[in-house]
XYZ file of C-alpha atoms in Angstrom:
238
model
C 13.719 -17.793 -19.910
C 10.829 -18.781 -22.153
C 8.944 -15.898 -23.856
C 5.689 -17.070 -22.284
C 7.218 -16.686 -18.818
C 8.305 -13.121 -19.604
C 4.699 -12.390 -20.623
C 3.412 -13.844 -17.347
C 5.963 -11.797 -15.402
C 4.997 -8.614 -17.209
C 1.336 -9.114 -16.364
C 1.851 -10.232 -12.762
C 4.772 -8.323 -11.272
C 2.907 -5.167 -10.289
C -0.008 -7.031 -8.684
C 1.012 -10.534 -7.576
C 1.776 -10.859 -3.855
C 5.191 -12.476 -4.346
C 6.560 -9.733 -6.567
C 5.257 -7.013 -4.262
C 6.866 -8.761 -1.290
C 10.160 -9.159 -3.167
C 10.216 -5.535 -4.280
C 9.540 -4.345 -0.730
C 12.438 -6.442 0.593
C 14.803 -5.158 -2.087
C 13.760 -1.539 -1.520
C 14.403 -1.968 2.221
C 17.856 -3.332 1.393
C 18.708 -0.175 -0.562
C 17.804 2.189 2.294
C 20.311 5.014 2.580
C 21.655 4.598 -0.946
C 21.928 7.653 -3.181
C 23.172 7.937 -6.738
C 23.258 5.317 -9.481
C 21.638 1.909 -8.998
C 21.768 -1.010 -11.428
C 19.110 -3.724 -11.656
C 21.156 -6.510 -13.244
C 18.709 -8.870 -14.926
C 15.733 -6.555 -14.662
C 13.245 -8.690 -16.601
C 10.232 -6.651 -17.659
C 10.992 -3.800 -15.256
C 8.805 -4.359 -12.220
C 11.532 -3.652 -9.667
C 12.754 -0.586 -11.550
C 9.203 0.787 -11.583
C 8.787 0.026 -7.870
C 12.067 1.746 -6.991
C 11.087 4.761 -9.103
C 7.948 5.115 -6.959
C 9.601 4.381 -3.611
C 12.898 6.250 -4.087
C 12.463 8.840 -6.866
C 15.881 10.365 -6.136
C 17.785 7.309 -7.345
C 19.321 7.259 -10.823
C 18.149 3.871 -12.048
C 19.592 1.670 -14.784
C 18.575 -1.762 -15.990
C 20.281 -4.623 -17.787
C 18.389 -7.456 -19.484
C 19.340 -10.202 -21.937
C 15.950 -10.487 -23.663
C 15.481 -7.677 -26.176
C 11.682 -7.714 -25.823
C 11.863 -7.686 -22.032
C 14.404 -4.828 -22.098
C 12.065 -2.695 -24.217
C 9.151 -3.435 -21.900
C 11.258 -2.659 -18.818
C 12.235 0.743 -20.198
C 8.607 1.507 -21.047
C 7.346 0.421 -17.649
C 9.974 2.166 -15.521
C 11.222 5.105 -17.563
C 14.788 3.994 -16.800
C 17.443 3.333 -19.441
C 17.800 -0.416 -19.976
C 20.816 -1.905 -21.735
C 20.711 -5.285 -23.421
C 23.442 -7.640 -22.310
C 24.539 -10.424 -19.986
C 25.356 -10.272 -16.300
C 28.354 -12.441 -17.195
C 29.908 -9.434 -19.006
C 28.299 -6.174 -17.941
C 28.477 -3.395 -20.558
C 29.377 -0.702 -18.010
C 32.578 0.980 -16.876
C 34.210 -0.062 -13.634
C 33.150 1.703 -10.445
C 30.203 3.498 -12.013
C 27.377 2.371 -9.685
C 26.667 3.150 -6.046
C 24.571 -0.002 -5.678
C 23.470 -2.997 -7.700
C 20.598 -5.422 -7.307
C 20.287 -8.841 -8.898
C 17.084 -10.688 -8.068
C 16.685 -14.370 -8.958
C 19.288 -14.087 -11.725
C 22.351 -15.975 -10.449
C 20.173 -19.098 -10.374
C 19.560 -19.020 -14.150
C 21.002 -21.637 -16.504
C 22.590 -19.007 -18.774
C 24.413 -17.302 -15.895
C 27.898 -18.109 -14.634
C 27.557 -17.013 -10.987
C 31.313 -16.591 -10.478
C 31.656 -14.409 -13.581
C 28.508 -12.422 -12.763
C 29.605 -11.664 -9.199
C 33.054 -10.622 -10.457
C 31.378 -8.243 -12.906
C 29.089 -6.803 -10.235
C 32.133 -6.266 -8.010
C 33.873 -4.480 -10.909
C 31.057 -2.026 -11.708
C 30.450 -1.020 -8.074
C 32.389 1.874 -6.624
C 34.492 1.136 -3.526
C 32.019 0.965 -0.654
C 29.146 0.292 -3.042
C 26.349 -2.039 -2.010
C 25.244 -5.273 -3.642
C 21.829 -6.823 -2.987
C 21.275 -10.407 -4.149
C 18.095 -12.451 -3.956
C 18.164 -16.175 -4.683
C 15.656 -19.004 -4.465
C 16.580 -21.124 -1.470
C 17.520 -24.791 -1.078
C 18.500 -27.196 -3.838
C 15.927 -29.729 -2.622
C 13.177 -27.272 -3.621
C 14.052 -27.403 -7.334
C 10.764 -28.083 -9.114
C 8.688 -27.713 -12.262
C 8.554 -23.959 -11.610
C 12.347 -23.773 -11.810
C 12.382 -25.738 -15.049
C 9.856 -23.334 -16.569
C 11.949 -20.267 -15.769
C 15.291 -22.046 -16.463
C 16.569 -21.995 -12.890
C 19.240 -24.617 -12.298
C 20.463 -23.688 -8.810
C 19.030 -22.659 -5.469
C 21.253 -21.595 -2.564
C 21.265 -21.824 1.183
C 22.320 -18.733 3.116
C 25.724 -20.322 3.699
C 26.258 -21.068 0.020
C 25.323 -17.522 -0.975
C 27.633 -16.049 1.655
C 30.501 -18.248 0.448
C 29.949 -17.175 -3.172
C 29.999 -13.497 -2.185
C 33.126 -13.917 -0.070
C 34.884 -15.693 -2.947
C 34.039 -12.753 -5.216
C 35.679 -10.293 -2.807
C 32.615 -8.829 -1.084
C 32.618 -7.949 2.616
C 30.114 -6.933 5.318
C 27.833 -9.728 4.123
C 24.440 -10.161 5.761
C 22.054 -12.933 4.732
C 18.439 -13.550 5.653
C 15.807 -16.057 4.625
C 12.358 -14.743 3.786
C 9.000 -16.103 2.614
C 9.381 -18.366 5.642
C 5.812 -18.417 6.968
C 4.527 -19.643 3.607
C 7.312 -22.216 3.132
C 5.125 -25.217 4.115
C 2.576 -24.273 1.448
C 5.377 -23.787 -1.055
C 6.749 -27.250 -0.333
C 3.292 -28.767 -0.755
C 2.766 -26.967 -4.059
C 6.205 -27.740 -5.481
C 6.658 -31.306 -4.231
C 3.122 -32.705 -4.104
C 0.678 -30.780 -6.283
C 2.891 -29.712 -9.217
C 5.419 -32.493 -9.550
C 4.869 -33.297 -13.242
C 7.282 -32.177 -15.936
C 4.456 -30.320 -17.687
C 3.368 -28.369 -14.592
C 3.122 -24.586 -14.979
C 5.290 -22.077 -13.168
C 4.023 -20.447 -9.983
C 3.592 -17.083 -11.726
C -0.157 -16.800 -12.232
C -3.139 -14.681 -11.171
C -4.408 -15.530 -7.695
C -7.955 -14.955 -6.440
C -7.936 -11.478 -4.875
C -8.695 -12.758 -1.369
C -5.854 -15.295 -1.550
C -3.398 -12.804 -3.024
C -4.240 -10.335 -0.243
C -3.828 -13.048 2.397
C -0.439 -14.162 1.132
C 0.767 -10.572 0.802
C -0.399 -9.820 4.336
C 1.569 -12.795 5.655
C 4.750 -11.635 3.900
C 4.216 -8.096 5.230
C 3.859 -9.480 8.759
C 7.034 -11.517 8.346
C 8.907 -8.476 7.061
C 8.225 -6.710 10.374
C 9.506 -9.550 12.552
C 12.565 -8.421 14.557
C 14.324 -11.798 14.388
C 15.682 -13.876 11.487
C 13.914 -16.995 10.259
C 15.812 -20.308 10.070
C 14.546 -21.115 6.556
C 12.445 -19.656 3.757
C 11.600 -19.929 0.101
C 14.177 -17.242 -0.745
C 17.437 -15.962 0.678
C 18.516 -12.329 0.437
C 22.042 -11.045 0.923
C 23.432 -7.534 1.335
C 27.160 -7.046 0.807
C 29.678 -4.328 0.044
C 32.605 -3.879 -2.288
C 35.480 -2.979 0.037
């Protein structure tokens, strides 16, 4: 990812509605987990910091390819952050009770098959994997080019990838569904040019609060949505 995008992430991820919504979803997905948790591809540490606040009993670890981002993540979260690739995790087998990888398998530098095999290896038997991915190939846009995303998955594609890697008890769910029409308009109509900026940017406070409120409402819905801007999967190493 471009250095400028890491800087935008660092500034935005503790305030911007989308990051707060993502972190809440991921924290929900780790409910009941104790012990060691890996954030594989932790960026500048926003999720690690959020988990430290929400679940202080967890023993958190991060992994990040960018040296500058890894330093910032450790500073922000207080967790140890190793530098390395999700394609070849620098950890012993079976050493984590859970692992999270959020919007990482979509990246150009990542081999999803190798990364999922590595995540399977470092989880203990019965350990939990949480994966978030941007949804739907047809939504690839200038934002994806800016952050070097080359793939987006449907729920079925993500489930198939997890099954092929040996994971079981797979549950998938789309989210950011209520705002999907606005996302389509932004990505496909308003920001179609090759020089368009990514979607990571400060929002007016009233708009940020509105969008966050909509995602919070959606998070409480008792039924799954048929589509969304992202797809989240929870799986287990058997």
